[in-house]
Short mmCIF file of C-alpha atoms and ligand atoms in Angstrom, two decimals:
data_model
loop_
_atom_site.label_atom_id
_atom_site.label_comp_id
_atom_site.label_asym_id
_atom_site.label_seq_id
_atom_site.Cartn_x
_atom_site.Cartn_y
_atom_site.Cartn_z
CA UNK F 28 -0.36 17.68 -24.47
CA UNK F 29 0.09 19.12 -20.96
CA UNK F 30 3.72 20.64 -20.17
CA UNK F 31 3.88 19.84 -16.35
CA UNK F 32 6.96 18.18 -14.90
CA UNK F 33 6.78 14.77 -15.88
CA UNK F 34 6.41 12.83 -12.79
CA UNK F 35 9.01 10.33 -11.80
CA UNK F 36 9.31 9.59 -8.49
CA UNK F 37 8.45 7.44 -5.68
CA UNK F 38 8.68 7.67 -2.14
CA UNK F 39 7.65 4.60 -0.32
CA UNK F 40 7.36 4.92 3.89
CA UNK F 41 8.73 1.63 5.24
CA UNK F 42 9.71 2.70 8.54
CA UNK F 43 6.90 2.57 10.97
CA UNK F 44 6.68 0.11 13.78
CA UNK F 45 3.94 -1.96 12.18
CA UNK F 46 2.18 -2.34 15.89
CA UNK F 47 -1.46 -3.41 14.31
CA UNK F 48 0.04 -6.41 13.23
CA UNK F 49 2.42 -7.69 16.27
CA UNK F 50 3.60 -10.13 17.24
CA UNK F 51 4.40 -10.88 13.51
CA UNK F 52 5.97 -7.20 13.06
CA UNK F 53 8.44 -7.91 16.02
CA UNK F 54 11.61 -8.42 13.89
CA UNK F 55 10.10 -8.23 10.33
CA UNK F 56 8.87 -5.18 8.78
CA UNK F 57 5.48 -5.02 8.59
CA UNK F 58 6.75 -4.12 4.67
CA UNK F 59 7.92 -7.59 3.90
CA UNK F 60 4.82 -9.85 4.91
CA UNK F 61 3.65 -11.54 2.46
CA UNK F 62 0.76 -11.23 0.31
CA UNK F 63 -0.32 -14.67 -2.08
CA UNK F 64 3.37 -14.87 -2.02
CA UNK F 65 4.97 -11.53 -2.27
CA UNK F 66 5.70 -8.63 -0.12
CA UNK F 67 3.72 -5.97 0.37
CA UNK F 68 6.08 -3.50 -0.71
CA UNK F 69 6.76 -5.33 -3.90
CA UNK F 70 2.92 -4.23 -4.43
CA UNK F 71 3.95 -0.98 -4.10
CA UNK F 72 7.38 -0.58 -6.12
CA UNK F 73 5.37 -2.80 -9.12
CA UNK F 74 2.49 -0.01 -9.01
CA UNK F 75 4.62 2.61 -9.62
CA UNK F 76 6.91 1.08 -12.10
CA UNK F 77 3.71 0.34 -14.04
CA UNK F 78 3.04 4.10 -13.82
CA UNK F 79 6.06 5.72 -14.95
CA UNK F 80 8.06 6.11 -11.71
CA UNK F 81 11.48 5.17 -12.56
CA UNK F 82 13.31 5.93 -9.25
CA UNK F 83 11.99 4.64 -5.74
CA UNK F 84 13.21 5.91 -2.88
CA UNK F 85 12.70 3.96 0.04
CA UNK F 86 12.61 5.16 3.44
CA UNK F 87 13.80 2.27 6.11
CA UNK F 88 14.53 2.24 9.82
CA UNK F 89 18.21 0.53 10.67
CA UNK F 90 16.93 -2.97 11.00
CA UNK F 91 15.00 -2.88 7.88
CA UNK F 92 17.81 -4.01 6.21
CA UNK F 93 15.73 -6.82 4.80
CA UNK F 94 13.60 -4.55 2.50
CA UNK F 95 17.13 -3.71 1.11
CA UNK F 96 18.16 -7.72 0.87
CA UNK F 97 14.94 -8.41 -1.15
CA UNK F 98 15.76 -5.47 -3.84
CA UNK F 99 19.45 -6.43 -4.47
CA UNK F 100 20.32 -8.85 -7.11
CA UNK F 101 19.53 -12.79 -6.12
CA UNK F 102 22.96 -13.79 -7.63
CA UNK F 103 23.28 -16.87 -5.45
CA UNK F 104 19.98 -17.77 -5.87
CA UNK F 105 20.29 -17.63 -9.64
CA UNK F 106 23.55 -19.78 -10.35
CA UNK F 107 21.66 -21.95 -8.26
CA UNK F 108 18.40 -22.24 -10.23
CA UNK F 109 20.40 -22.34 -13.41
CA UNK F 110 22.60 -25.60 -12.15
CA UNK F 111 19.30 -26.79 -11.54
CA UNK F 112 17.79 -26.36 -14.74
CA UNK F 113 14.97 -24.22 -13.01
CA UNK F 114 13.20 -21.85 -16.30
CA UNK F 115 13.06 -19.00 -12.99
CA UNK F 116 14.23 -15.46 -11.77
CA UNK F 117 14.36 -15.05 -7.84
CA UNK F 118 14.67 -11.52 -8.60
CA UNK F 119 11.31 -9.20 -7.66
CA UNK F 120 9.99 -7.42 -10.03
CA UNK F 121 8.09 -8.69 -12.81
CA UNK F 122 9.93 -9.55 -15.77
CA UNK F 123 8.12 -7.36 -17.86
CA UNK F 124 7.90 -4.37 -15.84
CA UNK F 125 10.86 -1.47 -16.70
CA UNK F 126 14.09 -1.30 -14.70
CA UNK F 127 13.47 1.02 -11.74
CA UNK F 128 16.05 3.06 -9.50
CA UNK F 129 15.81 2.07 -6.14
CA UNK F 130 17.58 4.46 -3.27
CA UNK F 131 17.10 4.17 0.45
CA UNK F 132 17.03 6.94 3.19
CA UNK F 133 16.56 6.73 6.78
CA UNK F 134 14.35 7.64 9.16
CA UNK F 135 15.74 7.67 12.11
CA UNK F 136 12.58 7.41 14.92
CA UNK F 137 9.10 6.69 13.73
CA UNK F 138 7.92 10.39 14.12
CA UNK F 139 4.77 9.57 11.87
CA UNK F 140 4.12 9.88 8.19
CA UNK F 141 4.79 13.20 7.22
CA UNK F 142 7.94 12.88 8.81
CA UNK F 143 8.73 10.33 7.12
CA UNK F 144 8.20 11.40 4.07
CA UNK F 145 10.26 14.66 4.39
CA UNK F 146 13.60 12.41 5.25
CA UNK F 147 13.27 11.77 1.44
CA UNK F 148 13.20 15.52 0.57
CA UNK F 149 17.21 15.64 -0.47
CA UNK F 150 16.93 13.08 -3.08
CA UNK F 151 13.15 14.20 -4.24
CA UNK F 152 14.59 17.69 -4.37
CA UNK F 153 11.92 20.60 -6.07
CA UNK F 154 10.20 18.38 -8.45
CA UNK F 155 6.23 17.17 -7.71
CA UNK F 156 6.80 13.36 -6.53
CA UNK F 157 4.10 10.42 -5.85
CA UNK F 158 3.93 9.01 -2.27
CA UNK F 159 2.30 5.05 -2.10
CA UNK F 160 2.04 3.66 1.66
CA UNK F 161 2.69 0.00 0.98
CA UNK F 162 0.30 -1.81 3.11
CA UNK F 163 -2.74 -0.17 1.12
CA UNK F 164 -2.65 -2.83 -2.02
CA UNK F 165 -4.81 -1.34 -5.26
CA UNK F 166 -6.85 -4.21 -7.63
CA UNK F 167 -7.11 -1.87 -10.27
CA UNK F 168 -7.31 -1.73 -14.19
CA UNK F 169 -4.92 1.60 -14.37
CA UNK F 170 -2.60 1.77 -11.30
CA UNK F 171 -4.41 4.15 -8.81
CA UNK F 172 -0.66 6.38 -9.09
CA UNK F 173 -1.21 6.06 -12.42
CA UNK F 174 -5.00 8.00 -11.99
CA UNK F 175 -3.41 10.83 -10.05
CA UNK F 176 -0.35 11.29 -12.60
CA UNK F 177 -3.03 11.55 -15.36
CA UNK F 178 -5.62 14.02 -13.03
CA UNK F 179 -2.08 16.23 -12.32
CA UNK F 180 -1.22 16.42 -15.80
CA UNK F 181 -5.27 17.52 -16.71
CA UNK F 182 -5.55 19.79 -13.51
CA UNK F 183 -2.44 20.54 -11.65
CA UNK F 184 -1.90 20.79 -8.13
CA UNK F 185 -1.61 18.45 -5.54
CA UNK F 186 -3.92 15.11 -6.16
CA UNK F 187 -4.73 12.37 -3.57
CA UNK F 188 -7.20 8.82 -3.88
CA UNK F 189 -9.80 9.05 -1.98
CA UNK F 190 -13.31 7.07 -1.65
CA UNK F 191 -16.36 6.79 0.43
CA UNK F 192 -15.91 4.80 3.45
CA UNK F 193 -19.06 3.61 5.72
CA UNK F 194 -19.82 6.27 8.39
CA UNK F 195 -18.41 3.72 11.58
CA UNK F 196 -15.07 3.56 9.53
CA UNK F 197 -14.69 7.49 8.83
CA UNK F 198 -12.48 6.73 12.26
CA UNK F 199 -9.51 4.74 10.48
CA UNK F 200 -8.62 7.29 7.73
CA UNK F 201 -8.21 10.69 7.26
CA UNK F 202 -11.29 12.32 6.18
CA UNK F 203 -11.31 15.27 3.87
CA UNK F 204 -13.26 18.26 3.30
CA UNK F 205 -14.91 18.84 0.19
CA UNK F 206 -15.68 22.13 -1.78
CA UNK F 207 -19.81 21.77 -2.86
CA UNK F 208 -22.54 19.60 -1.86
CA UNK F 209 -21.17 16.02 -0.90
CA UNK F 210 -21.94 13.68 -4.46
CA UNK F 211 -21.77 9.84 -4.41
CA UNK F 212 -19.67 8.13 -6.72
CA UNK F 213 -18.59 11.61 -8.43
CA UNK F 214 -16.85 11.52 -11.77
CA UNK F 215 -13.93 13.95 -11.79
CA UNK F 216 -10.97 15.67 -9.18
CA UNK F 217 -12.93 17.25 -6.59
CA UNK F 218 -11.49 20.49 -4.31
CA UNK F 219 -10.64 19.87 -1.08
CA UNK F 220 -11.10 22.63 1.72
CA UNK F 221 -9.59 20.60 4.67
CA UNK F 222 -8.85 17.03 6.31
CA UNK F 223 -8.74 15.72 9.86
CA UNK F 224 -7.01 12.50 10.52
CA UNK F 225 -9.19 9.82 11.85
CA UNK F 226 -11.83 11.87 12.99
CA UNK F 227 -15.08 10.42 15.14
CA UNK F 228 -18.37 10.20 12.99
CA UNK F 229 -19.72 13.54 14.62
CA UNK F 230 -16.28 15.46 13.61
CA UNK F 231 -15.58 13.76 10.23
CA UNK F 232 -16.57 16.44 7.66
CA UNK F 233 -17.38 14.05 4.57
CA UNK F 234 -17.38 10.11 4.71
CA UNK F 235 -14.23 10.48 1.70
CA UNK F 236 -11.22 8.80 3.13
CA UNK F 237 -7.21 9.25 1.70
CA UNK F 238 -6.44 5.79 0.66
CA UNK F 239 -2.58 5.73 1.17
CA UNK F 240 -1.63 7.23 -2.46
CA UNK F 241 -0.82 10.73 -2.89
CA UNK F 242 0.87 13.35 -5.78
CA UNK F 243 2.38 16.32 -3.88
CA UNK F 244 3.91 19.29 -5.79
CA UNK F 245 7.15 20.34 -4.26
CA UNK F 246 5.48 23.23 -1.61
CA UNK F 247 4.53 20.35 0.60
CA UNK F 248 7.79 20.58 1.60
CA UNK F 249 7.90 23.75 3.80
CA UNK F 250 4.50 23.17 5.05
CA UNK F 251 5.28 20.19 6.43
CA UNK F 252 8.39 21.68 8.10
CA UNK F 253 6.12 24.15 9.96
CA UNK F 254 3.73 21.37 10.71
CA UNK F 255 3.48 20.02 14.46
CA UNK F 256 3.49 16.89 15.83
CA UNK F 257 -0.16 15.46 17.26
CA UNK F 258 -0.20 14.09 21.09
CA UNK F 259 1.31 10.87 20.24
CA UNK F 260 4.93 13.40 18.60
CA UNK F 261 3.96 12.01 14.95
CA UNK F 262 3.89 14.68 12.13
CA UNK F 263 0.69 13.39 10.33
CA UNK F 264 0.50 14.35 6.76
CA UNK F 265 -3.35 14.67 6.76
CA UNK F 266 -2.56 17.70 8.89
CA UNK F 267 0.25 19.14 6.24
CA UNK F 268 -2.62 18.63 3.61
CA UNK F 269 -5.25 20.32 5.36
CA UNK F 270 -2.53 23.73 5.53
CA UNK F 271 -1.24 22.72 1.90
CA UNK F 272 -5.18 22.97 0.83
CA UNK F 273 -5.26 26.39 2.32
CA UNK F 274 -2.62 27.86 -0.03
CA UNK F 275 -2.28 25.76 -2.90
CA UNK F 276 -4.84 23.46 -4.80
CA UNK F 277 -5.46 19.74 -3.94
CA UNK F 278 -8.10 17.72 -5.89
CA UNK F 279 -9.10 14.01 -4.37
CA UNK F 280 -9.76 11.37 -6.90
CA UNK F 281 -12.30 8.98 -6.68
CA UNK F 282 -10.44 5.59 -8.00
CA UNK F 283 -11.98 3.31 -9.68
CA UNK F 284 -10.92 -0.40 -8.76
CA UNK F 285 -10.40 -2.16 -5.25
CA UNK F 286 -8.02 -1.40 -2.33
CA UNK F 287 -7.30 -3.64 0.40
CA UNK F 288 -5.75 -2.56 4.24
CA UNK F 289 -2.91 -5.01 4.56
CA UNK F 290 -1.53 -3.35 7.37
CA UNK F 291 -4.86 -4.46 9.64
CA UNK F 292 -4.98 -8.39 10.54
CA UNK F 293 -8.69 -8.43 9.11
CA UNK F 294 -7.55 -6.21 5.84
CA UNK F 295 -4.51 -8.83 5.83
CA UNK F 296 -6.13 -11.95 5.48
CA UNK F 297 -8.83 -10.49 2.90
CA UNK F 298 -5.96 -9.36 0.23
CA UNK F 299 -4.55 -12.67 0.93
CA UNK F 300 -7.35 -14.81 0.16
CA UNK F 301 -8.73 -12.54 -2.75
CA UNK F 302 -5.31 -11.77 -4.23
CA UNK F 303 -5.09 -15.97 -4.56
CA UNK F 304 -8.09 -16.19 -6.14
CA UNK F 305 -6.26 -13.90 -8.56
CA UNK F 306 -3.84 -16.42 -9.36
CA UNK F 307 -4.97 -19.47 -11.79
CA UNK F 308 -3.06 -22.09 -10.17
CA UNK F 309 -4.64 -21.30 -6.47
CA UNK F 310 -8.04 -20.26 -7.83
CA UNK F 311 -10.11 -23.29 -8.27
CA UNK F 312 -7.98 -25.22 -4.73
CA UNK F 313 -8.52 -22.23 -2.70
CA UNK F 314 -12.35 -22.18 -3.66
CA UNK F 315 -12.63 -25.57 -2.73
CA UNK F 316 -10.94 -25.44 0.46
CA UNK F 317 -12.98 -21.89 1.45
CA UNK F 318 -16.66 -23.66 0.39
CA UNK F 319 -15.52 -26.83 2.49
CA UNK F 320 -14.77 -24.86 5.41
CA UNK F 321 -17.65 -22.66 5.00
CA UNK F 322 -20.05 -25.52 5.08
CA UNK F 323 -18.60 -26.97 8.42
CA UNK F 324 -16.85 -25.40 11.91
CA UNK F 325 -13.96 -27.84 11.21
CA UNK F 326 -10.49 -25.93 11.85
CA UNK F 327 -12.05 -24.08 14.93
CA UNK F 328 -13.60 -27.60 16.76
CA UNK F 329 -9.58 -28.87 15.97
CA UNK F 330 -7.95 -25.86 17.40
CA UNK F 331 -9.49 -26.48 20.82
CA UNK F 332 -7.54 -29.76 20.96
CA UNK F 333 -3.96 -30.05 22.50
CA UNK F 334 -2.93 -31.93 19.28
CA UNK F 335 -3.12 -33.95 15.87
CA UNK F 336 -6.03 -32.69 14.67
CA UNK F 337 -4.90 -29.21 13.37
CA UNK F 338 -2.68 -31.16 11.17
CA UNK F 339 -5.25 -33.50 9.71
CA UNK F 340 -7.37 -30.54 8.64
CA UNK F 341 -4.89 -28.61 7.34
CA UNK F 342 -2.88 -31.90 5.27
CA UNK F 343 -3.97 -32.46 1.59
CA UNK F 344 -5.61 -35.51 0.81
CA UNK F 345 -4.14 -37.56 -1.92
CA UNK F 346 -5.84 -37.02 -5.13
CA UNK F 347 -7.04 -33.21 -3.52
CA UNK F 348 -6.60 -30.73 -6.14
CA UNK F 349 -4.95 -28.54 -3.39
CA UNK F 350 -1.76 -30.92 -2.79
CA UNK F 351 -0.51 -29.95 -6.95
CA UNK F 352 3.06 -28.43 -6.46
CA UNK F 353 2.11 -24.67 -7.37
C1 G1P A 5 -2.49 6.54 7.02
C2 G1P A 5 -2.90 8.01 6.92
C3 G1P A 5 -4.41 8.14 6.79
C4 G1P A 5 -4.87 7.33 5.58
C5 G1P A 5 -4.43 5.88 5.72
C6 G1P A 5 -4.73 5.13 4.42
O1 G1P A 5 -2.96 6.02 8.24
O2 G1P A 5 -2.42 8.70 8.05
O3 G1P A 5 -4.76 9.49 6.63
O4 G1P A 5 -6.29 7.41 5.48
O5 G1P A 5 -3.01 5.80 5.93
O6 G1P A 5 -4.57 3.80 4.57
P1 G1P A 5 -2.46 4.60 8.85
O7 G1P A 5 -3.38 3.58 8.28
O8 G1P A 5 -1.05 4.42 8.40
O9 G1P A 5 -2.59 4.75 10.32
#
């Protein structure tokens, strides 16, 4: 039985500008689009209530105020249901999952994702915390925070997810740094030595990328404070890590499970598609509807017409498995 602080918070980064995935970003955080019918950061706040977090902090820009309206109580909605006789909760989180804290914090100007993170520093205060960027979503069997709670408690230190990424997409994460000869699928934490953020394929000095969830003991706090902003004036926290590394250990964890980038249009409409398939009453519609339009160009030849014919692909047929109220 390990003695380390028992880990129990969450910080959550819901304040960037979401630009990848304009013009749908333009007014609503990139945070609340929907995934097979629930927000991305409700994928987040459930994956660390199912690890042990119990408080949350989020940290919103001013008109994010709809991350906060999603999290409060659905009173309304639920006198409304119950006049109905509706046997449902419009509140968020899974029934079954424990009550969590939530607390917000602001950032004022999207000054990147260390910064970020550091606006949460009062309420974290000087324990080790668990970060979770909510637009990577984790299929997994134990919550990826869950892995690096159970690595900290084995190994100490600082832990991060990481996983091999194909060499022309070493350019969309940051890359770490490893201590030994470079092992596929490796069993175990691993040392890191040092991390660039979204290196080209000549710089890059592994093909392991940070996947978006991260366990940082309480000394990431001054490093990032003497951490300086890249050309663009964000404070990356790939660059914190790679000083952290240099004083303190960090171990990367190969997860075991799938990950999806919901915060790219592509990585977007994957999760959405395969996170259906997840659910029984979309599973056997949605396969029908993806092997009909695999077998024929139908949406595309309608979407080059002014009119009408968008409508009749997209319309159930009566009798279509896909027109069941879900
Ligand atoms: C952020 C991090 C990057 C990490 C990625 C994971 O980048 O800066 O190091 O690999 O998340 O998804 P972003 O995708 O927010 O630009």
């Amino acid at each position: 039985m390990s003695n380390r602080t028992k880990i129990v918070k969450a910080v959550i980064p819901a304040a960037g500008l979401g630009t990848r995935m304009l013009p749908a970003t333009k007014a609503v955080p990139k945070e609340m689009l929907p995934v097979a019918g629930k927000p991305l950061i409700q994928y987040a706040v459930e994956e660390a209530a199912a690890s042990g977090i119990d408080t949350v902090i989020l940290v919103i820009r001013g008109n994010k105020s709809l991350i906060q309206e999603h999290f409060a109580p659905g009173h309304d909605l639920k006198s409304r249901f119950y006049q109905q006789g509706l046997n449902k909760s419009p509140d968020c989180l899974c029934p079954d999952s424990k009550p969590i804290n939530i607390k917000y914090v602001q950032q004022e100007s999207p000054l990147g994702l260390a910064h970020a993170i550091s606006c949460a520093q009062p309420l974290v205060g000087d324990e080790p915390f668990v970060v979770l960027l909510p637009d990577v979503i984790m299929l997994t069997h134990e919550p990826v925070t869950s892995q690096l709670i159970r690595t900290h408690a084995e190994v100490g230190g600082s832990v991060i997810a990481i996983r091999e990424v194909e060499p022309q997409d070493v350019k969309r994460f940051g890359i770490v740094q490893l201590q030994g000869p470079a092992v596929s699928s490796p069993r175990g934490p691993l040392r890191i030595t040092g991390l660039i953020e979204k290196p080209s394929s000549e710089r890059a000095p592994s093909r392991f990328g940070v996947f978006g969830r991260y366990l940082l003991e309480p000394s990431i706090w001054n490093v990032i404070a003497q951490t300086h902003a890249d050309p663009r004036g964000e404070v990356q926290l790939t660059d914190a890590l790679s000083t952290l590394c240099q004083q303190a250990s960090l171990f990367g964890v190969c997860f075991d499970g799938w990950h999806y980038d919901a915060g790219d249009r592509m990585g977007y409409l994957q999760a959405n598609i395969e996170l259906s398939l997840e659910d029984p009453h979309l599973r056997e519609p949605l396969l029908h509807y993806l092997s009909g339009i695999a077998s024929s160009q139908s949406a595309s030849k309608f979407l080059a017409q002014p009119s009408g014919g968008r409508s009749q692909v997209l319309t159930s047929q009566p009798g279509d498995s896909s027109s069941r109220k879900l």
